[in-house]
mmCIF file of C-alpha atoms in Angstrom:
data_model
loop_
_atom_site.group_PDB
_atom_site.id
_atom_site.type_symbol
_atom_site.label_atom_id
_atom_site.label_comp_id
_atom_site.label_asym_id
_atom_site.label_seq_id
_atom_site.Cartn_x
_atom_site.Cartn_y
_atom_site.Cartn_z
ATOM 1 C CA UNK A 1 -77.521 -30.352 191.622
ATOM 2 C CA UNK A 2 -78.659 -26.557 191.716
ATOM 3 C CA UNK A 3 -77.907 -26.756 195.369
ATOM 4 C CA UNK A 4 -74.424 -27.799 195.236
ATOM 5 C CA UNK A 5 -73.250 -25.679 192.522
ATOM 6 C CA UNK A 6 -74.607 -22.916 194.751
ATOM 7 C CA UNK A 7 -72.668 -24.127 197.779
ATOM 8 C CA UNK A 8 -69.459 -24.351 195.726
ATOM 9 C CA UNK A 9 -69.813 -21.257 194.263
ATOM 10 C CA UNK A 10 -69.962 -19.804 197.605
ATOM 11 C CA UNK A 11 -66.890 -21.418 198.901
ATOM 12 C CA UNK A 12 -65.232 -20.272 196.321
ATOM 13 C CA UNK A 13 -66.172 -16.621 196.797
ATOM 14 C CA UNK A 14 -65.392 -17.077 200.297
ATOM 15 C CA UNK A 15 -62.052 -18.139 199.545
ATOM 16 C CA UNK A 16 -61.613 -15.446 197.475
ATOM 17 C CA UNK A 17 -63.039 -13.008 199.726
ATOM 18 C CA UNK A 18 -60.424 -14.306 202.204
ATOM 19 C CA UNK A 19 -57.577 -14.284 200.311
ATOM 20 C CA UNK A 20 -58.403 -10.725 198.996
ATOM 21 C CA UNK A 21 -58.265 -9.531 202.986
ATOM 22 C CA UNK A 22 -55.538 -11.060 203.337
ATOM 23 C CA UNK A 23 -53.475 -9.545 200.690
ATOM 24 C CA UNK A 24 -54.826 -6.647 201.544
ATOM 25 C CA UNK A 25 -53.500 -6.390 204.444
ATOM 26 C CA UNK A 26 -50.473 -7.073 203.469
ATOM 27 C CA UNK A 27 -50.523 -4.418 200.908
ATOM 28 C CA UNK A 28 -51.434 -2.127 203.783
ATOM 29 C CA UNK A 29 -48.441 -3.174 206.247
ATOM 30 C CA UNK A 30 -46.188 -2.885 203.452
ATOM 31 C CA UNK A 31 -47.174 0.436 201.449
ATOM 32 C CA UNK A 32 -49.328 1.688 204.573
ATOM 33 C CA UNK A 33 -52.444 2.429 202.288
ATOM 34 C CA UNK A 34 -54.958 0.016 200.479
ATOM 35 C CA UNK A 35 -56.879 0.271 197.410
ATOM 36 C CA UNK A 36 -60.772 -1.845 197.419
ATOM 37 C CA UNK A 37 -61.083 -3.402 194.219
ATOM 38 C CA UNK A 38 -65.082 -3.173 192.836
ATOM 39 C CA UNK A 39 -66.819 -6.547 192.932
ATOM 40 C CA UNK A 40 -66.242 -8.728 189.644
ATOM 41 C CA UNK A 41 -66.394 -12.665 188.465
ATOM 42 C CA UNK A 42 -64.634 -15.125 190.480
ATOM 43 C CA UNK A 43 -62.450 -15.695 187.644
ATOM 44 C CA UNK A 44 -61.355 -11.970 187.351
ATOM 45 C CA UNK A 45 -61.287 -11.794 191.127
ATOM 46 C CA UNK A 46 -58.894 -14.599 190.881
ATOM 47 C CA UNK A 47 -56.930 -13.092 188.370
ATOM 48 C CA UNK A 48 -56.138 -9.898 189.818
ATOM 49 C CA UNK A 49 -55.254 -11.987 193.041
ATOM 50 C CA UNK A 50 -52.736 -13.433 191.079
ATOM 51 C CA UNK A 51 -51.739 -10.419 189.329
ATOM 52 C CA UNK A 52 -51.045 -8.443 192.184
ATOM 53 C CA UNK A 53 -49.509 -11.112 194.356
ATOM 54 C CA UNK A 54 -46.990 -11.495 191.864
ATOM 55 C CA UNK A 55 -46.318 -7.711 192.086
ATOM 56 C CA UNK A 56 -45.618 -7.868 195.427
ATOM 57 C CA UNK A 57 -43.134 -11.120 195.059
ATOM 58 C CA UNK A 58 -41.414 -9.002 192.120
ATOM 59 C CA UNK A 59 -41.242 -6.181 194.736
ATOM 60 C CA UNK A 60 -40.026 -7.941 197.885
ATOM 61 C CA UNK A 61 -37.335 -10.237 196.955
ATOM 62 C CA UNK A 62 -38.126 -11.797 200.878
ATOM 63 C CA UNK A 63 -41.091 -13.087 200.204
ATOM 64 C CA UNK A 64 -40.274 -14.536 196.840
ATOM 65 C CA UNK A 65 -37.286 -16.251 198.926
ATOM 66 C CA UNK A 66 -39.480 -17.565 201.472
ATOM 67 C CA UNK A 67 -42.289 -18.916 198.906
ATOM 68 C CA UNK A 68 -39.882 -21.020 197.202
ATOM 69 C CA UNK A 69 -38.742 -22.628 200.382
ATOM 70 C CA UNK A 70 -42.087 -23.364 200.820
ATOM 71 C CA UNK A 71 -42.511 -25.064 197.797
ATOM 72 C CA UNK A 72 -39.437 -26.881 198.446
ATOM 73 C CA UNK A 73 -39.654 -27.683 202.178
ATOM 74 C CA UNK A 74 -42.872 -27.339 202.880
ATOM 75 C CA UNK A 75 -42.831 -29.335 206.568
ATOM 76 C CA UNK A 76 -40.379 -26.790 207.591
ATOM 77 C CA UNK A 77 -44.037 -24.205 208.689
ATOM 78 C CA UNK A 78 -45.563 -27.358 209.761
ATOM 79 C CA UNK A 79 -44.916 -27.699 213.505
ATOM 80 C CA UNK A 80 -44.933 -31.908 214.169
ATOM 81 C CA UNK A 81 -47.950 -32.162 216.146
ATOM 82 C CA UNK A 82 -46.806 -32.080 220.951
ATOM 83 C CA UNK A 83 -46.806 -36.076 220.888
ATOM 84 C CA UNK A 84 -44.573 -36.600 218.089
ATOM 85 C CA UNK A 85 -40.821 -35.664 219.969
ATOM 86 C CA UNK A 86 -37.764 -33.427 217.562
ATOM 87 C CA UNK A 87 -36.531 -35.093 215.115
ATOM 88 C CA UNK A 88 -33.589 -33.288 215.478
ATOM 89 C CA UNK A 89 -32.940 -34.544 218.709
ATOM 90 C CA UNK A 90 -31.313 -37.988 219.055
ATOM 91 C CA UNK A 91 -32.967 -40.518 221.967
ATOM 92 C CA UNK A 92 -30.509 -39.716 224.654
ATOM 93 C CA UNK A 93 -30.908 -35.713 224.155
ATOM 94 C CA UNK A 94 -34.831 -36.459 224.538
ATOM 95 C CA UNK A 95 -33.647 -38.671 227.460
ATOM 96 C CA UNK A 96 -31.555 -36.329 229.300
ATOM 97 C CA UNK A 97 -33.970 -33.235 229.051
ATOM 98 C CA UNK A 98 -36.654 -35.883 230.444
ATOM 99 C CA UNK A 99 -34.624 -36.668 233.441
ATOM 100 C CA UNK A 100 -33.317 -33.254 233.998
ATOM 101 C CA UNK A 101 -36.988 -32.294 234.858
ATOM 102 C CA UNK A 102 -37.892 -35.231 236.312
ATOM 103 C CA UNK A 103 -37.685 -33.670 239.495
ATOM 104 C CA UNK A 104 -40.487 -31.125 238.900
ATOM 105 C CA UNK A 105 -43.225 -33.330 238.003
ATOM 106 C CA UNK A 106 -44.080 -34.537 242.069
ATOM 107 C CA UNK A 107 -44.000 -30.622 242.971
ATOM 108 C CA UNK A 108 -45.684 -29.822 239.677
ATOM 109 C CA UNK A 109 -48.474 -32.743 240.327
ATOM 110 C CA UNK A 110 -48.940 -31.569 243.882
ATOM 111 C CA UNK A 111 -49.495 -28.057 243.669
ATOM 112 C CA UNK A 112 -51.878 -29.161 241.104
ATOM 113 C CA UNK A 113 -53.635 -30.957 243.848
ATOM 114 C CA UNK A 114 -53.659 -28.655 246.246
ATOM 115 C CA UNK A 115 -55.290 -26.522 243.618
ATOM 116 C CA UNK A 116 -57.718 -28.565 243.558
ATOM 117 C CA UNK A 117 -58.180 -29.273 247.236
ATOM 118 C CA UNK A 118 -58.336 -25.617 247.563
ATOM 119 C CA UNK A 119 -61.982 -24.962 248.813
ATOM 120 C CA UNK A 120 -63.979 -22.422 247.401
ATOM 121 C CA UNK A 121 -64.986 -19.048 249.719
ATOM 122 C CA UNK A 122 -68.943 -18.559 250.252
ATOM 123 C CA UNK A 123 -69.995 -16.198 248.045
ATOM 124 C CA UNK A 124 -71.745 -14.622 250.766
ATOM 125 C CA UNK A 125 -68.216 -13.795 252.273
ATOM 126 C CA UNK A 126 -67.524 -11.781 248.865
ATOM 127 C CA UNK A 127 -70.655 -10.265 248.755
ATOM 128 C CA UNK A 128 -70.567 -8.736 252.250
ATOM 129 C CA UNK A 129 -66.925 -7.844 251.546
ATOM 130 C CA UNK A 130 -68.187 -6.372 247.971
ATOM 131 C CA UNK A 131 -70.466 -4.280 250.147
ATOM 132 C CA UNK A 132 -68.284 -3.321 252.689
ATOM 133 C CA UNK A 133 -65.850 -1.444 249.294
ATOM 134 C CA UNK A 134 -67.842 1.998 249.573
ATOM 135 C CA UNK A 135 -67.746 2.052 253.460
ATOM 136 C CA UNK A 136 -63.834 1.209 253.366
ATOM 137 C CA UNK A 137 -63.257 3.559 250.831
ATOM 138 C CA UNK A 138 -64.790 6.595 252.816
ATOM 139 C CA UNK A 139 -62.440 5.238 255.464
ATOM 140 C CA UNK A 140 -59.742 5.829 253.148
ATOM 141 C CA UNK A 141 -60.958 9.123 252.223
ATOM 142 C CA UNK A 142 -60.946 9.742 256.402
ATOM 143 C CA UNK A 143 -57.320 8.528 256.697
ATOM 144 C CA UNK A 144 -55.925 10.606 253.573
ATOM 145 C CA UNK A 145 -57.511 13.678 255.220
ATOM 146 C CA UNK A 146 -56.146 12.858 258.939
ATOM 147 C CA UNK A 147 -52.926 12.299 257.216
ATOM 148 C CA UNK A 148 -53.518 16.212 255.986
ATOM 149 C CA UNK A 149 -54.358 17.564 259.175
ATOM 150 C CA UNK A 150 -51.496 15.954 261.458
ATOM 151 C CA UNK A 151 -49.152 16.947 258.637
ATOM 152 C CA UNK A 152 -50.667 20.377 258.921
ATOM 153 C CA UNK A 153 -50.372 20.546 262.186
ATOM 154 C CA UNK A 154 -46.681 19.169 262.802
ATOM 155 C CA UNK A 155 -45.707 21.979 260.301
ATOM 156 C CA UNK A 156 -47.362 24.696 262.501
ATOM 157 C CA UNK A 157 -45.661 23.131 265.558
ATOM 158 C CA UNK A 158 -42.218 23.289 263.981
ATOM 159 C CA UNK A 159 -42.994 26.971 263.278
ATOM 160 C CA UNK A 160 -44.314 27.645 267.488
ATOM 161 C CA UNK A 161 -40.868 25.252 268.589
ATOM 162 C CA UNK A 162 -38.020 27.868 266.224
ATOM 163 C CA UNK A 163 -40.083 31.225 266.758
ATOM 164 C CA UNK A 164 -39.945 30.390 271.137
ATOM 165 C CA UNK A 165 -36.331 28.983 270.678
ATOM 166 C CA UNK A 166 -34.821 31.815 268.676
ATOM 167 C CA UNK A 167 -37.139 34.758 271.219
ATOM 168 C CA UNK A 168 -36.607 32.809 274.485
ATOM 169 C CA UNK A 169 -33.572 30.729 274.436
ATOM 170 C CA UNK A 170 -31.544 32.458 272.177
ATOM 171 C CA UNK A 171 -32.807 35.940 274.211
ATOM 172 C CA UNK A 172 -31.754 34.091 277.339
ATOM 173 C CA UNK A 173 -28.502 32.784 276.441
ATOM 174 C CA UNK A 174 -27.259 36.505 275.138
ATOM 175 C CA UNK A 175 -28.557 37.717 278.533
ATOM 176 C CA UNK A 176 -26.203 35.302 280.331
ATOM 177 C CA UNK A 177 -23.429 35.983 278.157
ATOM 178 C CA UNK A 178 -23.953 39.207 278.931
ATOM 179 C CA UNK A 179 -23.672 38.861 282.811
ATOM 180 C CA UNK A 180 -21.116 36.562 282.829
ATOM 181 C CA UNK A 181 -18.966 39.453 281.036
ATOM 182 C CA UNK A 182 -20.217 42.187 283.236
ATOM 183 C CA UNK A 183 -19.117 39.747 286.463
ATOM 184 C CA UNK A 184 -15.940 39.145 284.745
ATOM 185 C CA UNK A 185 -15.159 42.456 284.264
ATOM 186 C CA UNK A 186 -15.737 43.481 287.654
ATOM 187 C CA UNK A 187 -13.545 40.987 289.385
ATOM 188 C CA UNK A 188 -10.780 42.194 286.962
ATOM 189 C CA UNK A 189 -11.554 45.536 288.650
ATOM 190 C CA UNK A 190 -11.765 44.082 292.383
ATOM 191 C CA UNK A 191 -8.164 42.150 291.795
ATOM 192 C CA UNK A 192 -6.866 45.400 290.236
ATOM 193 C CA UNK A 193 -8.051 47.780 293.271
ATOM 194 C CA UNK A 194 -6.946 44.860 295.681
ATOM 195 C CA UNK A 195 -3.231 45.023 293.904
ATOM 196 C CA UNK A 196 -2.671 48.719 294.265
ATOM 197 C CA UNK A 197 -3.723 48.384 298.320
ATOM 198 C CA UNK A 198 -1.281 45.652 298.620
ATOM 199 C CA UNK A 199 1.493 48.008 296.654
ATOM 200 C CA UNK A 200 0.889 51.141 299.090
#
């Protein structure tokens, strides 16, 4: 007898505990700060439970609402349990969403299978490749500083290619213009001289 008044009163103090965490944290969503209440009977813990719960309905017309719809309609935060179908929905709404999907249950029921078919890899495959990670990551390290180099490099070519194109070519190019106009300028004198022999 001892024993089971000692195992219900420590349900009950459970359940209290429970419910005192849980309002709790409530308090604490709603008013962002708590307040632990010192450790009293069961019957006082239960009152204050009370007490304060019925603060908060008094303060938050919402949850006041939505306790008296429980009361009232209490299946309505019941889900039915996945066998039972909606009872919302009439037989041939239940029918047509059934056959609308029909078609995925062969392609859902084999990829299931070849799932299932799917061997398993050695694990001595993923161990070597687990050992292989530091070695291929020192590779990477290689690559990124390659990568550095060559893009080093091309910018130090592209530097050599416009300093020799604007000091050669462009050098060149004004030299030729410049003959070109010298050699133009002395035919201009040749056909002049040549005009004034042919006038005399």
């Amino acid at each position: 007898m001892d024993t089971m008044e000692s195992t219900l009163d420590n349900t009950t103090l459970s359940t209290i505990s429970l419910l005192e965490a849980r309002l709790l944290r409530i308090e604490h969503l709603l008013y962002g700060h708590t307040v632990q209440q010192p450790k009293v009977s069961a019957i006082r813990s239960i009152q204050e439970l009370e007490h304060r719960f019925g603060s908060l309905l008094q303060r938050m017309r919402v949850y006041a609402e939505l306790l008296k719809l429980y009361k009232s309609q209490p299946t309505l935060f019941q889900p039915p349990p996945p066998s039972q179908p909606p009872s919302e929905l009439s037989p041939e709404a239940l029918r047509a969403i059934v056959l609308a999907s029909a078609s995925s249950y062969p392609a859902t029921a084999s990829a299931l299978t070849a799932i299932s078919d799917t061997p398993i890899p050695d694990p001595a495959h993923t161990a070597a490749l687990a050992a292989l990670l530091p070695k291929m990551k020192g590779i990477e390290a290689t690559q990124i500083a390659q990568a550095a180099e060559i893009a080093e490099l091309r910018a130090r070519s592209e530097v050599v290619v416009r300093q020799w194109y604007e000091h050669n070519v462009m050098n060149y190019s004004n030299f030729v213009a410049s003959v070109e106009s010298r050699v133009e300028n002395a035919e201009r004198v040749v056909r002049r001289v040549e005009r004034a022999k042919n006038e005399v």
